[in-house]
CSV table of C-alpha atoms in Angstrom, one decimal:
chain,number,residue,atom,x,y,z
A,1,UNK,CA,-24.4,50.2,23.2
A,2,UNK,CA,-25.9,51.9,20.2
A,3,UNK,CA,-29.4,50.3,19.1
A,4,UNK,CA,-27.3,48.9,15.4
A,5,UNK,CA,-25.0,47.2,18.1
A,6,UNK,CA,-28.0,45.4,20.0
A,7,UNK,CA,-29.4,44.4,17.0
A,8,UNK,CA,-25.7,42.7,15.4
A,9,UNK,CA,-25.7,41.0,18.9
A,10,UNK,CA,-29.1,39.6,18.9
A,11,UNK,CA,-28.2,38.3,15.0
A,12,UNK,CA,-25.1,36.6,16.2
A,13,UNK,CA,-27.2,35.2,19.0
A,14,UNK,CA,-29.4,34.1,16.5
A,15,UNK,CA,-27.4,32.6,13.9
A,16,UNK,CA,-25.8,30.4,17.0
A,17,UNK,CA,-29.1,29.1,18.8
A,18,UNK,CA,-30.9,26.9,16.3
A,19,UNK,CA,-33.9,25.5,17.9
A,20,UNK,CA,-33.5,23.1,20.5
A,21,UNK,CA,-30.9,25.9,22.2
A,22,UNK,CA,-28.0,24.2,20.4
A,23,UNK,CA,-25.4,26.1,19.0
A,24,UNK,CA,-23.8,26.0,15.7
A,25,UNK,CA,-20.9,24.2,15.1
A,26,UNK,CA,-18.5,27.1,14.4
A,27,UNK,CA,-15.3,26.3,11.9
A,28,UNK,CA,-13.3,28.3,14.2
A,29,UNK,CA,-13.9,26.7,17.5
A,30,UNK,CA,-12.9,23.6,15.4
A,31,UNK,CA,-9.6,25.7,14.0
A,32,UNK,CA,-8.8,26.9,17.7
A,33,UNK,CA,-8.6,23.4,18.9
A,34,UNK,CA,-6.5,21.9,16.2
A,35,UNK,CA,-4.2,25.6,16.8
A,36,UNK,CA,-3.6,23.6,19.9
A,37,UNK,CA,-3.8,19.9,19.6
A,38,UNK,CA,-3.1,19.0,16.2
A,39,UNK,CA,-1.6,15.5,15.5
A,40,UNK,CA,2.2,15.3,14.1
A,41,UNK,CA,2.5,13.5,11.4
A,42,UNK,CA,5.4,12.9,9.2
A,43,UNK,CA,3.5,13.9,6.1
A,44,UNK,CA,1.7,16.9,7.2
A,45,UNK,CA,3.5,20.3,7.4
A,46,UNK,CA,3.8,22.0,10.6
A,47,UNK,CA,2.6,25.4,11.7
A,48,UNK,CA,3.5,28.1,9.3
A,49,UNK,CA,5.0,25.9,6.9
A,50,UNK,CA,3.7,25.2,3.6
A,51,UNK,CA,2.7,21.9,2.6
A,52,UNK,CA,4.1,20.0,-0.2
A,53,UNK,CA,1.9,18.7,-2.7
A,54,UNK,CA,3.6,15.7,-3.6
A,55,UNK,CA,3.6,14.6,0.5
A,56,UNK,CA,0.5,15.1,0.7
A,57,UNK,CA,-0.9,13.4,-2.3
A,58,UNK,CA,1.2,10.4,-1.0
A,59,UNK,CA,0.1,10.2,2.3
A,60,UNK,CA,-3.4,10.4,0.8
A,61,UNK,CA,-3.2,7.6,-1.5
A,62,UNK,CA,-1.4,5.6,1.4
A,63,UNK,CA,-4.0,6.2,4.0
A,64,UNK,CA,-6.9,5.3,2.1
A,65,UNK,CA,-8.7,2.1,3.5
A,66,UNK,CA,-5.5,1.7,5.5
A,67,UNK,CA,-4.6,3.4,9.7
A,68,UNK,CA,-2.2,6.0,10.4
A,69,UNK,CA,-0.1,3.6,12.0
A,70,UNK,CA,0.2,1.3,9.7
A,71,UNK,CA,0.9,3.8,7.2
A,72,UNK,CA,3.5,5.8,8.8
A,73,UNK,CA,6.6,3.6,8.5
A,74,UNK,CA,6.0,2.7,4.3
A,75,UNK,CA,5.5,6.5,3.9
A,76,UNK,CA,9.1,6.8,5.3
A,77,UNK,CA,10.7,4.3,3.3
A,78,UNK,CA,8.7,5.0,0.1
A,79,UNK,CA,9.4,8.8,0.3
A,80,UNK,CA,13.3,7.8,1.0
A,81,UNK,CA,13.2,6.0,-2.2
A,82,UNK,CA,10.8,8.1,-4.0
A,83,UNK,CA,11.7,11.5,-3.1
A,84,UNK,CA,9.9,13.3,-6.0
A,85,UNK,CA,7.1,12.8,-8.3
A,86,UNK,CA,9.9,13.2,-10.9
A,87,UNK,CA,11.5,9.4,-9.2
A,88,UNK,CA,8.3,8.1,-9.1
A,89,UNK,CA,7.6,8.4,-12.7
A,90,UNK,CA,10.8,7.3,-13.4
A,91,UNK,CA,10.5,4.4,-11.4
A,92,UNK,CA,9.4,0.5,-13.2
A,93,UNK,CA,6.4,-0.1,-12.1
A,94,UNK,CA,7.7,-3.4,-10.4
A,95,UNK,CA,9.7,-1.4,-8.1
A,96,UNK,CA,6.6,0.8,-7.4
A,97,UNK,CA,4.7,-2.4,-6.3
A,98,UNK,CA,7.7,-3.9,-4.2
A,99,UNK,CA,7.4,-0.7,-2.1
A,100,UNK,CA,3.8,-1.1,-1.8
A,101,UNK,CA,3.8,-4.6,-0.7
A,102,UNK,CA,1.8,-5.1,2.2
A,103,UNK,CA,-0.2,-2.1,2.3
A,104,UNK,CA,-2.6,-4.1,0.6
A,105,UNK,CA,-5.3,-2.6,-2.0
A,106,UNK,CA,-2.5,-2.7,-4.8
A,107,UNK,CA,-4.5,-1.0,-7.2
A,108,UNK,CA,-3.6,2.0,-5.4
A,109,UNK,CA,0.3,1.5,-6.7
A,110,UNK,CA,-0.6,0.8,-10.3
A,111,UNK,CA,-2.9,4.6,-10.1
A,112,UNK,CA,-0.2,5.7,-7.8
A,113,UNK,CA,2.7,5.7,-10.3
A,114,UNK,CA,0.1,6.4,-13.7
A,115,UNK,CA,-0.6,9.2,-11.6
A,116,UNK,CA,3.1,10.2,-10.8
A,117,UNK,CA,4.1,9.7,-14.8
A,118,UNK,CA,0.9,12.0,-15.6
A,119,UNK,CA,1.6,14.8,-13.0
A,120,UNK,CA,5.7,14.4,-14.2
A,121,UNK,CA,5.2,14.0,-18.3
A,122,UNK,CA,2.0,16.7,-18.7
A,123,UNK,CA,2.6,19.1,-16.2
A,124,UNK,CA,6.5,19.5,-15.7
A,125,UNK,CA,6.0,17.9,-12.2
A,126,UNK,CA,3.3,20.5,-11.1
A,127,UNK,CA,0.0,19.2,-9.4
A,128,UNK,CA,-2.9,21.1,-10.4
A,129,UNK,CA,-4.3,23.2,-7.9
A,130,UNK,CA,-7.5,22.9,-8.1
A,131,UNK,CA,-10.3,20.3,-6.9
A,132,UNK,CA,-11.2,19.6,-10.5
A,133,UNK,CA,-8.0,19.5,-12.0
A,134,UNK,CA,-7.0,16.9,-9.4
A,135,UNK,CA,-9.9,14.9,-10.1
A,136,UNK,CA,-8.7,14.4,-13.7
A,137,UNK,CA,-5.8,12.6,-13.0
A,138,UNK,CA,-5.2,8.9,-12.5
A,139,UNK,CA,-6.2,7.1,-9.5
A,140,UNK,CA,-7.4,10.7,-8.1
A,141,UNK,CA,-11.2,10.3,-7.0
A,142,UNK,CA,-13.4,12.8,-5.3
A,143,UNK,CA,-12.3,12.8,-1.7
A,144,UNK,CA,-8.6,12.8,-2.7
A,145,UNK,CA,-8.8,15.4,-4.8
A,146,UNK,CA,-10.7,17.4,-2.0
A,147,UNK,CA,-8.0,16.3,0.1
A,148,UNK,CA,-5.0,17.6,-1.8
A,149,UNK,CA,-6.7,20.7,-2.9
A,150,UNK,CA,-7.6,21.9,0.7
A,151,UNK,CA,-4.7,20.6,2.4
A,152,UNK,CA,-1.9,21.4,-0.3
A,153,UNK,CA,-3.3,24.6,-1.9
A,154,UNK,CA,-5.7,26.2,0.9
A,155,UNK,CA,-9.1,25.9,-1.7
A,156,UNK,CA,-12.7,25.8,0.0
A,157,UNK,CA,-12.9,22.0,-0.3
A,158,UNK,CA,-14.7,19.4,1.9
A,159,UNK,CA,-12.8,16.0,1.9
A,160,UNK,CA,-14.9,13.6,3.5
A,161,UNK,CA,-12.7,10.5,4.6
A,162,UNK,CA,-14.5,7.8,8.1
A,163,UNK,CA,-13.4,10.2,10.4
A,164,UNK,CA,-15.2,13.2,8.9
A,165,UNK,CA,-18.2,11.2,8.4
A,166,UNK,CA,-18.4,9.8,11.7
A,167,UNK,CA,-18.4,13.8,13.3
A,168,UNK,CA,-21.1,15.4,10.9
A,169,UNK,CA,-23.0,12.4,11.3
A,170,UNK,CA,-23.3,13.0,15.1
A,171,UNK,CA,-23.4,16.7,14.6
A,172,UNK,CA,-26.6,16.9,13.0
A,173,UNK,CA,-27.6,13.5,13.9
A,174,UNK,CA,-28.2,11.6,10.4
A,175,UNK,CA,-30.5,9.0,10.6
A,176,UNK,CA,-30.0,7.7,7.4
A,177,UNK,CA,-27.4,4.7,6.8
A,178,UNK,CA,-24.4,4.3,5.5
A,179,UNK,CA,-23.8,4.4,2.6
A,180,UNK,CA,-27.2,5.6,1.2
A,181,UNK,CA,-26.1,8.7,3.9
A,182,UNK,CA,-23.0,9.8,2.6
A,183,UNK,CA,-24.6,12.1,0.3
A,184,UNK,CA,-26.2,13.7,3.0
A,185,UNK,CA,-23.2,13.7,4.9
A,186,UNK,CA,-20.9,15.6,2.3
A,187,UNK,CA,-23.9,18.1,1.9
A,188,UNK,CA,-23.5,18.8,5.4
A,189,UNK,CA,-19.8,18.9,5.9
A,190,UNK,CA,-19.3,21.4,3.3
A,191,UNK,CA,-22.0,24.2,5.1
A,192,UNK,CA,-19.0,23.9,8.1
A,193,UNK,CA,-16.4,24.3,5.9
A,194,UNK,CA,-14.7,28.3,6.2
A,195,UNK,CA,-13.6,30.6,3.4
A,196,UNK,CA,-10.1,30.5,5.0
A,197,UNK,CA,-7.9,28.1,6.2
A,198,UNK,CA,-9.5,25.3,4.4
A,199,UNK,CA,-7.0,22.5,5.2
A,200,UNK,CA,-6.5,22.9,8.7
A,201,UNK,CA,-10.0,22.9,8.7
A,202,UNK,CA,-9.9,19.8,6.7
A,203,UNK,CA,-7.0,18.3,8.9
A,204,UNK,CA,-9.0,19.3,12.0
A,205,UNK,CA,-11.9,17.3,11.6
A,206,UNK,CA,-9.9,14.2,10.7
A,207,UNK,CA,-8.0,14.5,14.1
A,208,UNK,CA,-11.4,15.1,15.7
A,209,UNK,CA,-12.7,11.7,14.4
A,210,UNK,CA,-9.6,10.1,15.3
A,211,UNK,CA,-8.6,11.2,18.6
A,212,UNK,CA,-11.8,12.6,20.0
A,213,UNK,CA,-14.8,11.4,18.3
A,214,UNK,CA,-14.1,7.9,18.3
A,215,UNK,CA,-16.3,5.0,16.9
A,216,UNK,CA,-16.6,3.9,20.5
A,217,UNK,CA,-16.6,5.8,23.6
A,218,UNK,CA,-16.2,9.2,22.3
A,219,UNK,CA,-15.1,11.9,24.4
A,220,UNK,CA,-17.7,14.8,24.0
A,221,UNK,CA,-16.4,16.9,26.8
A,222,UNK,CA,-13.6,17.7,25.9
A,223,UNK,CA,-14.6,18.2,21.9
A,224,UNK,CA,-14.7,21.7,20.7
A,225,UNK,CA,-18.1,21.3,19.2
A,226,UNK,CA,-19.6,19.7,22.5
A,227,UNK,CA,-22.1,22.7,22.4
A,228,UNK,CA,-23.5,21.7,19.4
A,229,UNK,CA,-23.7,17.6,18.6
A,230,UNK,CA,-27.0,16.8,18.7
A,231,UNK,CA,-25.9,13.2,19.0
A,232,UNK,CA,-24.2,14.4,22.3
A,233,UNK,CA,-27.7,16.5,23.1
A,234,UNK,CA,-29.4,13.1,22.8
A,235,UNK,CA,-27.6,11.2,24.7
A,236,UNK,CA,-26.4,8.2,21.8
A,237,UNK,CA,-23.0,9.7,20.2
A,238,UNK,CA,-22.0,5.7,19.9
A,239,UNK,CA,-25.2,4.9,17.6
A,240,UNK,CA,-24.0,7.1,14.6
A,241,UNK,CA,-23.0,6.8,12.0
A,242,UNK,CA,-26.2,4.5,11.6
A,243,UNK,CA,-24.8,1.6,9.5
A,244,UNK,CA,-26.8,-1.0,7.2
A,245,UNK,CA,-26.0,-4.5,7.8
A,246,UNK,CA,-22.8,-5.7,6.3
A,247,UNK,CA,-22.9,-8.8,4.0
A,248,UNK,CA,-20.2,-10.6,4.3
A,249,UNK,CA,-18.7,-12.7,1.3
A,250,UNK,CA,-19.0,-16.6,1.0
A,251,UNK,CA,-15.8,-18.4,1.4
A,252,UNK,CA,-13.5,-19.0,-1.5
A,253,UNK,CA,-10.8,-21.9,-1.7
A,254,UNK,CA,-8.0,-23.1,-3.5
A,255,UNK,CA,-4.4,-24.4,-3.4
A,256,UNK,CA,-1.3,-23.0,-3.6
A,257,UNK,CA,1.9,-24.5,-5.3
A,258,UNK,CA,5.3,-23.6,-3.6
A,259,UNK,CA,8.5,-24.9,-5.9
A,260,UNK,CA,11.8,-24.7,-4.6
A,261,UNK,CA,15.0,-25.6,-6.8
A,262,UNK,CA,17.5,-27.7,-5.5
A,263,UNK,CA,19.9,-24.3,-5.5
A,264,UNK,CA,17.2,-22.4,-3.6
A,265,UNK,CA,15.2,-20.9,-6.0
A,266,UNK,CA,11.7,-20.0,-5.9
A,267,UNK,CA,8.9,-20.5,-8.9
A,268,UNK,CA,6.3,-17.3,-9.0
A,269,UNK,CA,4.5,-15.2,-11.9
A,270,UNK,CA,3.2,-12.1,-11.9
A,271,UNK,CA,-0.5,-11.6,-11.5
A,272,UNK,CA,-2.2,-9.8,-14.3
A,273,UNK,CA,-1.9,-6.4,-14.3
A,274,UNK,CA,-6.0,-5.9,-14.4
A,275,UNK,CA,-8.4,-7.3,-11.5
A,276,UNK,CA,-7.7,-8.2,-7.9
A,277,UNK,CA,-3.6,-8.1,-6.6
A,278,UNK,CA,-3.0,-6.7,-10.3
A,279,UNK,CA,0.6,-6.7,-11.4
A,280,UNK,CA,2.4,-8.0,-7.8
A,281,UNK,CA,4.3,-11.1,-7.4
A,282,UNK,CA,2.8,-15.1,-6.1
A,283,UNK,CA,3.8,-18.3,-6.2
A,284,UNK,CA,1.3,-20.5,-8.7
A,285,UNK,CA,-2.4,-20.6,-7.2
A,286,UNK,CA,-5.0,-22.5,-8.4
A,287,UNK,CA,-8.4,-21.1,-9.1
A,288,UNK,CA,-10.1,-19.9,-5.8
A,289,UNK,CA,-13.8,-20.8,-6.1
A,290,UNK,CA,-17.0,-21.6,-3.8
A,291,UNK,CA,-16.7,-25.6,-4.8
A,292,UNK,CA,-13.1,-26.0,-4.5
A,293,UNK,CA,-12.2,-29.8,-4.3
A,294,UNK,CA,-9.2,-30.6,-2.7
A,295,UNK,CA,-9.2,-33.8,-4.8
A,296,UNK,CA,-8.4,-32.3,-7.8
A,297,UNK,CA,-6.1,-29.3,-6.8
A,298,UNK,CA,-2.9,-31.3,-8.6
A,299,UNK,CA,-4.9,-31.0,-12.2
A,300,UNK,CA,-4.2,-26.8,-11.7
A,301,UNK,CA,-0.3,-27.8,-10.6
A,302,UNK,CA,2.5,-26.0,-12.5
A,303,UNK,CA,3.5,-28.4,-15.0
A,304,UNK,CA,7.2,-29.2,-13.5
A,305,UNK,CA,9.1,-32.3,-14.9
A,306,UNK,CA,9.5,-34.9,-11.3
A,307,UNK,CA,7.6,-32.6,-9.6
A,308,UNK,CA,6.1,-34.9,-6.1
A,309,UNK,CA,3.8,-32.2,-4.8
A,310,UNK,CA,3.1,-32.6,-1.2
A,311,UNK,CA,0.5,-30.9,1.0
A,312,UNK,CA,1.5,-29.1,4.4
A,313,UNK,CA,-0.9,-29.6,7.2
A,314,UNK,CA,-3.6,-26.4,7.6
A,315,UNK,CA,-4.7,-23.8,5.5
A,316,UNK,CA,-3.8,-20.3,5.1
A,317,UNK,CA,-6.5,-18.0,5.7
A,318,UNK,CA,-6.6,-14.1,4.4
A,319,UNK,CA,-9.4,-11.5,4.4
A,320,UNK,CA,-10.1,-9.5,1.2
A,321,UNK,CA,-12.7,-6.3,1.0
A,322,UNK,CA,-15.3,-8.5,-0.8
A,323,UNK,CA,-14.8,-12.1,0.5
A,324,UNK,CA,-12.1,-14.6,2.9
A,325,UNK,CA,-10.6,-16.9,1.2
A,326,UNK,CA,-8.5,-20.3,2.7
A,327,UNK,CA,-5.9,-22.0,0.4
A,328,UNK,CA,-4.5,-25.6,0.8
A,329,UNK,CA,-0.5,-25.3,0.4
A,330,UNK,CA,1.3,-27.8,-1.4
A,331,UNK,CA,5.0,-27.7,-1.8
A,332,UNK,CA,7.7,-29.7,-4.2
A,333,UNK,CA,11.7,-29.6,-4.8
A,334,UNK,CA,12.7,-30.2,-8.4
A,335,UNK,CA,16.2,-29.8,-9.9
A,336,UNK,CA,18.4,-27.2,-10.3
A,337,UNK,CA,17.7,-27.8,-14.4
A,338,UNK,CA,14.3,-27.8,-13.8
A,339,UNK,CA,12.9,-25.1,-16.3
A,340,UNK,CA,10.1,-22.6,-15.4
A,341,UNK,CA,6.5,-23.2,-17.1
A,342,UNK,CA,5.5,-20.2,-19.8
A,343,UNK,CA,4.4,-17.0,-17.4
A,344,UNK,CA,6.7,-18.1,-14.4
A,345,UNK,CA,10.5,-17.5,-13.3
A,346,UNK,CA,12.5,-18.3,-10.7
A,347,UNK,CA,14.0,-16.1,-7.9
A,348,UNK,CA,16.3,-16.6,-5.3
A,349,UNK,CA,15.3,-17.4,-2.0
A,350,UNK,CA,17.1,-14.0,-1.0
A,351,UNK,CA,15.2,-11.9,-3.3
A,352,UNK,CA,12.0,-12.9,-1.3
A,353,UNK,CA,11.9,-9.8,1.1
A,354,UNK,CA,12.0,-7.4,-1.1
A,355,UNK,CA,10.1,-9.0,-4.0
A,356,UNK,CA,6.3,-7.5,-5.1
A,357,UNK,CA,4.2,-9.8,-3.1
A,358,UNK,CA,1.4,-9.3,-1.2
A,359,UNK,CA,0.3,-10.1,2.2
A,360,UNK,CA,-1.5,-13.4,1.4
A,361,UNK,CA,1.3,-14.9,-0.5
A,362,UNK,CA,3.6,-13.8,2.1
A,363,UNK,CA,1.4,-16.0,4.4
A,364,UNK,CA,1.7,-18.9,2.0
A,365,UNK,CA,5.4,-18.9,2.2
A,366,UNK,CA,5.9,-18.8,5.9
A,367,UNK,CA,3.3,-21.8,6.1
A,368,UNK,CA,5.1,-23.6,3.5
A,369,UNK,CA,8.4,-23.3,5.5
A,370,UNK,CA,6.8,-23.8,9.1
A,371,UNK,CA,6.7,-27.5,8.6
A,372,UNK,CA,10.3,-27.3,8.9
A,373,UNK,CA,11.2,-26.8,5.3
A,374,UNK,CA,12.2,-29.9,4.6
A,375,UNK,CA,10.9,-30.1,1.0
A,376,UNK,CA,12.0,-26.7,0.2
A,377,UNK,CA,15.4,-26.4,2.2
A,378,UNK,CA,18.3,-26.8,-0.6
A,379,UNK,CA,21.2,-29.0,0.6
């Protein structure tokens, strides 16, 4: 070997043996594992194929706050219905939002379909390809626009979703907590991120999280990177990422008010389109506060001629990002000529399934009709 040839070899040596003996976590150790044992998804294009921009900006939007599994059968249906950002747009929102229901986060539908109108009106149907350019559009923040950019056009971006975090946190072993870390974090992720092959990258390290590098009992020796973790080298992989403690919300309460016609109709609004379950479908609710008082739950009643509201024993209990919440559900049947109050309407009782609501309001329902019905049953 020539002396130029011992002296590349000691350099590659080097660059591989920080101190501590460790080696660097190489992006194509990471790239030859994924070669092999990447996950299939129904969004994500397979080997040699090239993704497709719209797919992926779905699935992306979809999985945010939200599992793969859970994910994977409204992505089918949506895309069936929505085949194209060109549908999308097309689409009423309300039929946007009836697809969504129960993915929860509904914000993401109302920034979904701006975002589809945006992408279909301004740029003949054509996502941008670049991390900023994504970042301009509706509902697109930082990570998704990382996301899209690496996965759908192959640019040198570093998405960061829990997955990713969790890895480079045990990598180099951040002490600091989430969230003041996350900076940190993203610093870190992007040094491992290669010139080539971006999204595989991308999609490698979020299949590493999830099926390797697990929140609890992760298996090192088998991960590509073993080598390398100094969580692993330290003996406390489970530990990071280090997390502050979590404050939870203090309970809200209210009351519910389900109103069936006599020809099986049900009485719901539409939530306003800004603020918390924006723009998706409920039966009337009162106000949900700290000091609800059960007492006086009738005074925030729909105002329905002969309504005789009466309550169904137990509460209905649902968990939102910021706080739970339990309402009291109280039910009435009025007459076929009753008329709905200004904001409301009445919907069949078939129309249920497939109207706009979410998850909590589902949960009302079912309560309301687990006593047996019998004030909502038409006969």
């Amino acid at each position: 070997m020539t002396l130029a040839g011992r002296d590349a070899g000691r350099k590659r040596k080097t660059r591989r043996e920080p101190a501590g003996g460790r080696q660097v976590p190489r992006s194509s150790d990471l790239l030859a594992w994924y070669d092999r044992h990447r996950r299939r998804l129904p969004w994500r294009a397979g080997p040699g194929e090239r993704p497709d921009p719209y797919r992926v900006w779905l699935s992306e939007i979809m999985l945010q706050q939200t599992t793969v599994k859970a994910v994977a059968p409204y992505y089918a249906r949506f895309l069936e219905r929505f085949p194209t950002v060109e549908r999308l747009a097309r689409a009423p929102l309300d039929d946007v939002l009836r697809a969504w229901a129960g993915l929860g986060y509904y914000a993401r539908a109302r920034n979904l379909h701006a975002c589809a109108q945006a992408v279909a009106g301004q740029r003949s149907g054509r996502f941008p390809a670049t991390e900023a350019a994504l970042a301009e559009l509706p509902g697109i923040g930082p990570y998704t626009a990382a996301a899209i950019a690496a996965i759908a056009f192959d640019e040198r971006a570093t998405p960061v979703d829990g997955n990713i975090e969790r890895v480079v946190a045990r990598l180099f072993a951040v002490e600091d907590a989430l969230p003041d870390a996350k900076a940190e974090i993203r610093r870190l992720a992007a040094t491992l991120t290669p010139a080539q092959r971006a999204g595989d990258f991308a999609q490698g390290m979020m299949d590493l999280g999830a099926t390797l590098c697990t929140p609890k009992k992760p298996a090192c020796a088998l991960c590509p990177w073993m080598d390398g973790c100094a969580a692993r080298a330290r003996g406390d992989a489970e530990t990071f990422p280090r997390k502050a403690a979590k404050r939870e919300g203090k309970l809200r309460r209210g009351a519910a008010f389900v109103a069936v016609r006599a020809d099986g109709h049900l009485l719901v609004r539409t939530r306003p389109a800004k603020g918390l379950l924006g723009g998706m479908t409920e039966v009337p609710t009162g106000a949900w506060t700290h000091d609800f008082d059960m007492d006086t739950a009738l005074a925030q009643a729909p105002g329905l001629a002969r309504a005789r509201w009466q309550r169904v024993p137990g509460v209905v209990t649902h968990v939102f990002t910021h706080f739970p919440l339990e309402l009291a559900v109280l039910v009435a049947r009025v007459g076929v000529s009753a008329k709905a109050p200004a904001g409301m309407r009445w919907i069949a009782m078939s129309e249920i399934a497939d109207a706009a609501f979410p998850n909590v309001m589902r949960k009302v329902i079912t309560h309301a009709l687990r006593d047996g019905g019998r004030a909502l049953k038409p006969k």
